[in-house]
């Protein structure tokens, strides 16, 4: 893992907007996520959370507004450039190669070293060892030779995360890591996030499981109708009337 440095903001948006036809998904969203912390982005279905992730990671182009990462403008950057800047990302629906083994899935996250290696599609021993170490860290080393399609949904979630971590991102965006995951794996994911954060990685997590969010987050931003309506530590968000209104209609 590379050395982490600095403090303050990791990711900031100013007036971020995105509409799909007549549906406004992001409505001038201005928000900041803190470097070195576990940040959460929560809100009702349709509040713009995944669209926000897609815009800030370059998967789709925002209609307006500005995004900066560690003070650098990435508004018009490509997904590859944003990843190279240090931002990794998982998806709500796992993006793994179903007919490839778990080990090959993790190795696919990095290019083989050297021109000859790239031509042959071969990875060096150091990369293979590092891939295996991530599988071990995430508790799925016993599945190294198993095709991803034969793994459970929760195991695929862990596999996707292993692939993201293989590129050594400074900041990791997780889109619903608890979705469809059994309680045992959910505890593992929560513990891993906290461990990796303690080692220096920043997290921004989109999640509906409030028990998980409240237990691992340092800072929470709440979206409703494409814009932030509240932010703060879990102790503040739990009792915020605007948050209760967005979720419960009260």
PDB file of C-alpha atoms in Angstrom:
ATOM      1  CA  UNK A   1       0.000   0.000   0.000  1.00  0.00           C
ATOM      2  CA  UNK A   2       1.307   3.453  -0.851  1.00  0.00           C
ATOM      3  CA  UNK A   3       1.909   6.062   1.825  1.00  0.00           C
ATOM      4  CA  UNK A   4      -1.100   8.232   2.609  1.00  0.00           C
ATOM      5  CA  UNK A   5      -0.624  11.909   3.276  1.00  0.00           C
ATOM      6  CA  UNK A   6      -2.553  15.068   3.876  1.00  0.00           C
ATOM      7  CA  UNK A   7      -5.921  15.675   5.450  1.00  0.00           C
ATOM      8  CA  UNK A   8      -9.095  17.631   4.813  1.00  0.00           C
ATOM      9  CA  UNK A   9     -11.339  16.816   1.875  1.00  0.00           C
ATOM     10  CA  UNK A  10     -11.011  13.809  -0.370  1.00  0.00           C
ATOM     11  CA  UNK A  11     -13.893  14.384  -2.759  1.00  0.00           C
ATOM     12  CA  UNK A  12     -15.946  17.547  -3.323  1.00  0.00           C
ATOM     13  CA  UNK A  13     -18.732  18.466  -5.727  1.00  0.00           C
ATOM     14  CA  UNK A  14     -20.131  21.914  -6.374  1.00  0.00           C
ATOM     15  CA  UNK A  15     -23.541  22.273  -8.018  1.00  0.00           C
ATOM     16  CA  UNK A  16     -23.455  18.818  -9.594  1.00  0.00           C
ATOM     17  CA  UNK A  17     -26.479  18.286 -11.855  1.00  0.00           C
ATOM     18  CA  UNK A  18     -27.711  15.413 -13.987  1.00  0.00           C
ATOM     19  CA  UNK A  19     -31.049  14.784 -15.654  1.00  0.00           C
ATOM     20  CA  UNK A  20     -32.316  11.840 -17.653  1.00  0.00           C
ATOM     21  CA  UNK A  21     -34.973  13.235 -19.923  1.00  0.00           C
ATOM     22  CA  UNK A  22     -37.387  15.022 -17.632  1.00  0.00           C
ATOM     23  CA  UNK A  23     -36.152  13.267 -14.495  1.00  0.00           C
ATOM     24  CA  UNK A  24     -33.664  15.237 -12.409  1.00  0.00           C
ATOM     25  CA  UNK A  25     -31.324  12.773 -10.688  1.00  0.00           C
ATOM     26  CA  UNK A  26     -28.882  15.323  -9.265  1.00  0.00           C
ATOM     27  CA  UNK A  27     -30.133  18.809  -8.495  1.00  0.00           C
ATOM     28  CA  UNK A  28     -27.175  21.094  -7.853  1.00  0.00           C
ATOM     29  CA  UNK A  29     -25.551  18.735  -5.351  1.00  0.00           C
ATOM     30  CA  UNK A  30     -22.720  20.332  -3.390  1.00  0.00           C
ATOM     31  CA  UNK A  31     -21.068  17.979  -0.933  1.00  0.00           C
ATOM     32  CA  UNK A  32     -17.686  17.135   0.541  1.00  0.00           C
ATOM     33  CA  UNK A  33     -16.341  13.819   1.811  1.00  0.00           C
ATOM     34  CA  UNK A  34     -13.471  13.774   4.251  1.00  0.00           C
ATOM     35  CA  UNK A  35     -10.049  12.321   3.642  1.00  0.00           C
ATOM     36  CA  UNK A  36      -8.992   9.517   5.961  1.00  0.00           C
ATOM     37  CA  UNK A  37     -12.514   8.749   7.162  1.00  0.00           C
ATOM     38  CA  UNK A  38     -15.333   6.307   6.489  1.00  0.00           C
ATOM     39  CA  UNK A  39     -17.960   8.481   4.814  1.00  0.00           C
ATOM     40  CA  UNK A  40     -21.461   7.298   3.983  1.00  0.00           C
ATOM     41  CA  UNK A  41     -23.962   8.564   1.434  1.00  0.00           C
ATOM     42  CA  UNK A  42     -27.498   7.522   2.309  1.00  0.00           C
ATOM     43  CA  UNK A  43     -31.001   8.369   1.155  1.00  0.00           C
ATOM     44  CA  UNK A  44     -34.252   6.867  -0.148  1.00  0.00           C
ATOM     45  CA  UNK A  45     -34.361   4.919  -3.408  1.00  0.00           C
ATOM     46  CA  UNK A  46     -34.185   7.331  -6.328  1.00  0.00           C
ATOM     47  CA  UNK A  47     -32.436  10.066  -4.346  1.00  0.00           C
ATOM     48  CA  UNK A  48     -29.479  10.165  -6.752  1.00  0.00           C
ATOM     49  CA  UNK A  49     -26.808   8.240  -4.861  1.00  0.00           C
ATOM     50  CA  UNK A  50     -25.632   5.892  -7.618  1.00  0.00           C
ATOM     51  CA  UNK A  51     -25.918   8.663 -10.214  1.00  0.00           C
ATOM     52  CA  UNK A  52     -23.646  10.706  -7.964  1.00  0.00           C
ATOM     53  CA  UNK A  53     -21.081   7.885  -7.933  1.00  0.00           C
ATOM     54  CA  UNK A  54     -21.361   7.507 -11.708  1.00  0.00           C
ATOM     55  CA  UNK A  55     -20.763  11.213 -12.288  1.00  0.00           C
ATOM     56  CA  UNK A  56     -17.824  11.650  -9.926  1.00  0.00           C
ATOM     57  CA  UNK A  57     -16.070   8.541 -11.307  1.00  0.00           C
ATOM     58  CA  UNK A  58     -16.555   9.585 -14.925  1.00  0.00           C
ATOM     59  CA  UNK A  59     -18.923   6.752 -15.840  1.00  0.00           C
ATOM     60  CA  UNK A  60     -21.452   9.308 -17.033  1.00  0.00           C
ATOM     61  CA  UNK A  61     -21.019  12.997 -17.807  1.00  0.00           C
ATOM     62  CA  UNK A  62     -22.722  15.465 -15.469  1.00  0.00           C
ATOM     63  CA  UNK A  63     -24.835  18.176 -17.081  1.00  0.00           C
ATOM     64  CA  UNK A  64     -23.304  20.829 -14.868  1.00  0.00           C
ATOM     65  CA  UNK A  65     -21.235  21.465 -11.785  1.00  0.00           C
ATOM     66  CA  UNK A  66     -17.695  20.645 -10.727  1.00  0.00           C
ATOM     67  CA  UNK A  67     -15.960  17.718  -9.060  1.00  0.00           C
ATOM     68  CA  UNK A  68     -12.558  17.829  -7.366  1.00  0.00           C
ATOM     69  CA  UNK A  69     -10.500  15.029  -5.860  1.00  0.00           C
ATOM     70  CA  UNK A  70      -7.848  16.047  -3.327  1.00  0.00           C
ATOM     71  CA  UNK A  71      -8.097  19.573  -4.757  1.00  0.00           C
ATOM     72  CA  UNK A  72      -7.661  18.504  -8.393  1.00  0.00           C
ATOM     73  CA  UNK A  73     -10.465  19.156 -10.883  1.00  0.00           C
ATOM     74  CA  UNK A  74     -11.633  15.808 -12.305  1.00  0.00           C
ATOM     75  CA  UNK A  75     -14.944  17.023 -13.743  1.00  0.00           C
ATOM     76  CA  UNK A  76     -14.072  16.073 -17.317  1.00  0.00           C
ATOM     77  CA  UNK A  77     -11.666  13.243 -16.567  1.00  0.00           C
ATOM     78  CA  UNK A  78     -12.137   9.729 -17.926  1.00  0.00           C
ATOM     79  CA  UNK A  79     -12.858   6.791 -15.595  1.00  0.00           C
ATOM     80  CA  UNK A  80      -9.323   5.523 -16.240  1.00  0.00           C
ATOM     81  CA  UNK A  81      -7.761   8.868 -15.301  1.00  0.00           C
ATOM     82  CA  UNK A  82      -9.856   9.104 -12.140  1.00  0.00           C
ATOM     83  CA  UNK A  83      -8.859   5.583 -11.150  1.00  0.00           C
ATOM     84  CA  UNK A  84      -5.222   6.466 -11.832  1.00  0.00           C
ATOM     85  CA  UNK A  85      -5.626   9.498  -9.545  1.00  0.00           C
ATOM     86  CA  UNK A  86      -6.416   7.120  -6.693  1.00  0.00           C
ATOM     87  CA  UNK A  87     -10.162   6.460  -6.731  1.00  0.00           C
ATOM     88  CA  UNK A  88     -11.423   2.873  -6.790  1.00  0.00           C
ATOM     89  CA  UNK A  89     -15.046   1.900  -7.075  1.00  0.00           C
ATOM     90  CA  UNK A  90     -17.355  -1.115  -6.738  1.00  0.00           C
ATOM     91  CA  UNK A  91     -20.814  -1.385  -8.259  1.00  0.00           C
ATOM     92  CA  UNK A  92     -24.305  -2.118  -6.997  1.00  0.00           C
ATOM     93  CA  UNK A  93     -24.359  -5.128  -9.330  1.00  0.00           C
ATOM     94  CA  UNK A  94     -21.016  -6.927  -9.068  1.00  0.00           C
ATOM     95  CA  UNK A  95     -18.709  -6.521 -12.031  1.00  0.00           C
ATOM     96  CA  UNK A  96     -16.714  -9.740 -12.130  1.00  0.00           C
ATOM     97  CA  UNK A  97     -15.767 -12.067 -14.966  1.00  0.00           C
ATOM     98  CA  UNK A  98     -18.063 -15.059 -14.349  1.00  0.00           C
ATOM     99  CA  UNK A  99     -16.015 -17.670 -16.253  1.00  0.00           C
ATOM    100  CA  UNK A 100     -12.671 -16.622 -14.793  1.00  0.00           C
ATOM    101  CA  UNK A 101     -11.257 -17.897 -11.526  1.00  0.00           C
ATOM    102  CA  UNK A 102     -11.194 -15.688  -8.460  1.00  0.00           C
ATOM    103  CA  UNK A 103      -7.429 -15.294  -8.767  1.00  0.00           C
ATOM    104  CA  UNK A 104      -7.639 -14.305 -12.437  1.00  0.00           C
ATOM    105  CA  UNK A 105     -10.397 -11.824 -11.624  1.00  0.00           C
ATOM    106  CA  UNK A 106      -8.131 -10.046  -9.164  1.00  0.00           C
ATOM    107  CA  UNK A 107      -5.182 -10.136 -11.547  1.00  0.00           C
ATOM    108  CA  UNK A 108      -7.361  -8.627 -14.281  1.00  0.00           C
ATOM    109  CA  UNK A 109      -7.396  -5.402 -12.286  1.00  0.00           C
ATOM    110  CA  UNK A 110      -3.752  -4.733 -13.164  1.00  0.00           C
ATOM    111  CA  UNK A 111      -1.847  -4.878 -16.420  1.00  0.00           C
ATOM    112  CA  UNK A 112       1.026  -7.362 -16.697  1.00  0.00           C
ATOM    113  CA  UNK A 113       4.365  -5.712 -16.013  1.00  0.00           C
ATOM    114  CA  UNK A 114       6.533  -4.794 -18.997  1.00  0.00           C
ATOM    115  CA  UNK A 115       5.834  -4.817 -22.723  1.00  0.00           C
ATOM    116  CA  UNK A 116       6.577  -8.538 -23.112  1.00  0.00           C
ATOM    117  CA  UNK A 117       4.306  -9.366 -20.195  1.00  0.00           C
ATOM    118  CA  UNK A 118       1.489  -7.301 -21.694  1.00  0.00           C
ATOM    119  CA  UNK A 119       1.899  -9.024 -25.063  1.00  0.00           C
ATOM    120  CA  UNK A 120       1.779 -12.432 -23.434  1.00  0.00           C
ATOM    121  CA  UNK A 121      -0.883 -11.461 -20.902  1.00  0.00           C
ATOM    122  CA  UNK A 122       1.376 -12.814 -18.171  1.00  0.00           C
ATOM    123  CA  UNK A 123       1.681 -11.500 -14.619  1.00  0.00           C
ATOM    124  CA  UNK A 124       4.839 -11.658 -12.568  1.00  0.00           C
ATOM    125  CA  UNK A 125       5.203 -13.681  -9.399  1.00  0.00           C
ATOM    126  CA  UNK A 126       4.992 -10.555  -7.246  1.00  0.00           C
ATOM    127  CA  UNK A 127       1.612  -9.628  -8.730  1.00  0.00           C
ATOM    128  CA  UNK A 128       0.270 -13.157  -8.336  1.00  0.00           C
ATOM    129  CA  UNK A 129       1.424 -13.221  -4.710  1.00  0.00           C
ATOM    130  CA  UNK A 130      -0.194  -9.844  -4.068  1.00  0.00           C
ATOM    131  CA  UNK A 131      -3.460 -11.021  -5.636  1.00  0.00           C
ATOM    132  CA  UNK A 132      -3.432 -14.111  -3.439  1.00  0.00           C
ATOM    133  CA  UNK A 133      -2.730 -11.966  -0.389  1.00  0.00           C
ATOM    134  CA  UNK A 134      -5.850  -9.891  -1.077  1.00  0.00           C
ATOM    135  CA  UNK A 135      -7.936 -13.025  -1.461  1.00  0.00           C
ATOM    136  CA  UNK A 136      -6.566 -14.166   1.888  1.00  0.00           C
ATOM    137  CA  UNK A 137      -7.210 -10.786   3.491  1.00  0.00           C
ATOM    138  CA  UNK A 138     -10.824 -10.894   2.353  1.00  0.00           C
ATOM    139  CA  UNK A 139     -11.271 -14.484   3.484  1.00  0.00           C
ATOM    140  CA  UNK A 140     -11.799 -16.100   0.090  1.00  0.00           C
ATOM    141  CA  UNK A 141      -8.361 -17.553  -0.578  1.00  0.00           C
ATOM    142  CA  UNK A 142      -9.917 -21.036  -0.671  1.00  0.00           C
ATOM    143  CA  UNK A 143     -11.819 -19.941  -3.780  1.00  0.00           C
ATOM    144  CA  UNK A 144      -8.747 -18.841  -5.744  1.00  0.00           C
ATOM    145  CA  UNK A 145      -9.273 -21.445  -8.469  1.00  0.00           C
ATOM    146  CA  UNK A 146     -13.099 -21.322  -8.459  1.00  0.00           C
ATOM    147  CA  UNK A 147     -14.901 -19.562 -11.306  1.00  0.00           C
ATOM    148  CA  UNK A 148     -16.711 -16.434 -10.132  1.00  0.00           C
ATOM    149  CA  UNK A 149     -20.055 -17.747 -11.400  1.00  0.00           C
ATOM    150  CA  UNK A 150     -19.825 -20.581  -8.866  1.00  0.00           C
ATOM    151  CA  UNK A 151     -19.368 -18.208  -5.925  1.00  0.00           C
ATOM    152  CA  UNK A 152     -22.151 -16.801  -3.754  1.00  0.00           C
ATOM    153  CA  UNK A 153     -23.296 -13.215  -4.223  1.00  0.00           C
ATOM    154  CA  UNK A 154     -21.519 -12.152  -1.045  1.00  0.00           C
ATOM    155  CA  UNK A 155     -18.317 -13.869  -2.142  1.00  0.00           C
ATOM    156  CA  UNK A 156     -18.535 -12.083  -5.484  1.00  0.00           C
ATOM    157  CA  UNK A 157     -18.862  -8.788  -3.598  1.00  0.00           C
ATOM    158  CA  UNK A 158     -15.648  -9.588  -1.745  1.00  0.00           C
ATOM    159  CA  UNK A 159     -13.982 -10.630  -5.005  1.00  0.00           C
ATOM    160  CA  UNK A 160     -14.906  -7.362  -6.688  1.00  0.00           C
ATOM    161  CA  UNK A 161     -13.488  -5.463  -3.715  1.00  0.00           C
ATOM    162  CA  UNK A 162     -10.263  -7.499  -3.919  1.00  0.00           C
ATOM    163  CA  UNK A 163      -9.906  -6.445  -7.557  1.00  0.00           C
ATOM    164  CA  UNK A 164     -10.394  -2.799  -6.629  1.00  0.00           C
ATOM    165  CA  UNK A 165      -7.840  -3.008  -3.826  1.00  0.00           C
ATOM    166  CA  UNK A 166      -5.346  -4.671  -6.161  1.00  0.00           C
ATOM    167  CA  UNK A 167      -4.825  -1.278  -7.828  1.00  0.00           C
ATOM    168  CA  UNK A 168      -4.044   0.288  -4.419  1.00  0.00           C
ATOM    169  CA  UNK A 169      -6.572   3.150  -4.454  1.00  0.00           C
ATOM    170  CA  UNK A 170      -6.299   5.933  -1.894  1.00  0.00           C
ATOM    171  CA  UNK A 171     -10.091   6.328  -1.833  1.00  0.00           C
ATOM    172  CA  UNK A 172     -12.649   3.546  -2.294  1.00  0.00           C
ATOM    173  CA  UNK A 173     -16.273   4.112  -3.286  1.00  0.00           C
ATOM    174  CA  UNK A 174     -18.526   1.193  -2.341  1.00  0.00           C
ATOM    175  CA  UNK A 175     -21.994   1.004  -3.898  1.00  0.00           C
ATOM    176  CA  UNK A 176     -24.286  -1.029  -1.613  1.00  0.00           C
ATOM    177  CA  UNK A 177     -21.693  -3.500  -0.301  1.00  0.00           C
ATOM    178  CA  UNK A 178     -24.311  -5.083   2.005  1.00  0.00           C
ATOM    179  CA  UNK A 179     -26.921  -5.706  -0.699  1.00  0.00           C
ATOM    180  CA  UNK A 180     -27.887  -9.396  -0.790  1.00  0.00           C
ATOM    181  CA  UNK A 181     -25.105 -10.365   1.607  1.00  0.00           C
ATOM    182  CA  UNK A 182     -25.664 -12.782   4.496  1.00  0.00           C
ATOM    183  CA  UNK A 183     -25.008 -11.569   8.074  1.00  0.00           C
ATOM    184  CA  UNK A 184     -21.669 -13.381   8.451  1.00  0.00           C
ATOM    185  CA  UNK A 185     -20.212 -11.822   5.305  1.00  0.00           C
ATOM    186  CA  UNK A 186     -21.773  -8.491   6.217  1.00  0.00           C
ATOM    187  CA  UNK A 187     -19.803  -8.476   9.466  1.00  0.00           C
ATOM    188  CA  UNK A 188     -16.657  -9.295   7.509  1.00  0.00           C
ATOM    189  CA  UNK A 189     -17.217  -6.431   5.070  1.00  0.00           C
ATOM    190  CA  UNK A 190     -17.825  -3.983   7.911  1.00  0.00           C
ATOM    191  CA  UNK A 191     -14.692  -5.150   9.721  1.00  0.00           C
ATOM    192  CA  UNK A 192     -12.613  -4.927   6.558  1.00  0.00           C
ATOM    193  CA  UNK A 193     -13.714  -1.364   5.885  1.00  0.00           C
ATOM    194  CA  UNK A 194     -12.680  -0.327   9.371  1.00  0.00           C
ATOM    195  CA  UNK A 195      -9.343  -2.179   9.142  1.00  0.00           C
ATOM    196  CA  UNK A 196      -8.503  -0.699   5.755  1.00  0.00           C
ATOM    197  CA  UNK A 197      -9.518   2.751   6.939  1.00  0.00           C
ATOM    198  CA  UNK A 198      -7.229   2.414   9.951  1.00  0.00           C
ATOM    199  CA  UNK A 199      -4.420   1.643   7.491  1.00  0.00           C
ATOM    200  CA  UNK A 200      -5.050   4.909   5.647  1.00  0.00           C
ATOM    201  CA  UNK A 201      -7.740   4.385   3.021  1.00  0.00           C
ATOM    202  CA  UNK A 202     -10.679   6.736   2.681  1.00  0.00           C
ATOM    203  CA  UNK A 203     -14.130   5.274   2.040  1.00  0.00           C
ATOM    204  CA  UNK A 204     -17.370   6.649   0.637  1.00  0.00           C
ATOM    205  CA  UNK A 205     -20.171   4.120   0.994  1.00  0.00           C
ATOM    206  CA  UNK A 206     -23.646   4.128  -0.526  1.00  0.00           C
ATOM    207  CA  UNK A 207     -25.727   1.815   1.619  1.00  0.00           C
ATOM    208  CA  UNK A 208     -29.308   1.135   2.784  1.00  0.00           C
ATOM    209  CA  UNK A 209     -28.359  -1.035   5.755  1.00  0.00           C
ATOM    210  CA  UNK A 210     -28.542   1.550   8.525  1.00  0.00           C
ATOM    211  CA  UNK A 211     -27.037  -0.739  11.163  1.00  0.00           C
ATOM    212  CA  UNK A 212     -23.908  -1.059   9.032  1.00  0.00           C
ATOM    213  CA  UNK A 213     -23.810   2.642   8.196  1.00  0.00           C
ATOM    214  CA  UNK A 214     -24.170   3.749  11.798  1.00  0.00           C
ATOM    215  CA  UNK A 215     -21.617   1.261  13.075  1.00  0.00           C
ATOM    216  CA  UNK A 216     -18.730   2.023  10.716  1.00  0.00           C
ATOM    217  CA  UNK A 217     -19.199   5.615   9.513  1.00  0.00           C
ATOM    218  CA  UNK A 218     -17.431   8.711  10.776  1.00  0.00           C
ATOM    219  CA  UNK A 219     -19.360  11.136   8.586  1.00  0.00           C
ATOM    220  CA  UNK A 220     -22.735  10.717   6.857  1.00  0.00           C
ATOM    221  CA  UNK A 221     -24.314  12.740   4.048  1.00  0.00           C
ATOM    222  CA  UNK A 222     -28.037  12.294   3.395  1.00  0.00           C
ATOM    223  CA  UNK A 223     -29.498  12.768  -0.082  1.00  0.00           C
ATOM    224  CA  UNK A 224     -33.107  13.404  -0.999  1.00  0.00           C
ATOM    225  CA  UNK A 225     -34.315  14.272  -4.493  1.00  0.00           C
ATOM    226  CA  UNK A 226     -30.828  14.700  -5.865  1.00  0.00           C
ATOM    227  CA  UNK A 227     -29.330  16.976  -3.254  1.00  0.00           C
ATOM    228  CA  UNK A 228     -27.901  16.769   0.271  1.00  0.00           C
ATOM    229  CA  UNK A 229     -30.341  17.604   3.066  1.00  0.00           C
ATOM    230  CA  UNK A 230     -28.225  16.756   6.110  1.00  0.00           C
ATOM    231  CA  UNK A 231     -24.728  15.730   7.121  1.00  0.00           C
ATOM    232  CA  UNK A 232     -22.826  14.900  10.257  1.00  0.00           C
ATOM    233  CA  UNK A 233     -21.729  12.051  12.508  1.00  0.00           C
ATOM    234  CA  UNK A 234     -24.080   9.106  13.147  1.00  0.00           C
ATOM    235  CA  UNK A 235     -25.170  10.560  16.500  1.00  0.00           C
ATOM    236  CA  UNK A 236     -26.533  13.653  14.731  1.00  0.00           C
ATOM    237  CA  UNK A 237     -28.042  11.909  11.698  1.00  0.00           C
ATOM    238  CA  UNK A 238     -30.022   9.419  13.825  1.00  0.00           C
ATOM    239  CA  UNK A 239     -32.210  12.183  15.230  1.00  0.00           C
ATOM    240  CA  UNK A 240     -32.283  14.700  12.364  1.00  0.00           C
ATOM    241  CA  UNK A 241     -35.902  15.528  11.550  1.00  0.00           C
ATOM    242  CA  UNK A 242     -35.119  16.118   7.874  1.00  0.00           C
ATOM    243  CA  UNK A 243     -33.651  12.627   7.622  1.00  0.00           C
ATOM    244  CA  UNK A 244     -36.636  11.057   9.354  1.00  0.00           C
ATOM    245  CA  UNK A 245     -38.917  12.942   6.986  1.00  0.00           C
ATOM    246  CA  UNK A 246     -37.036  11.767   3.885  1.00  0.00           C
ATOM    247  CA  UNK A 247     -37.107   8.128   4.962  1.00  0.00           C
ATOM    248  CA  UNK A 248     -40.401   7.909   6.804  1.00  0.00           C
ATOM    249  CA  UNK A 249     -42.441  10.773   5.390  1.00  0.00           C
ATOM    250  CA  UNK A 250     -42.987  12.280   8.855  1.00  0.00           C
TER     251      UNK A 250
END
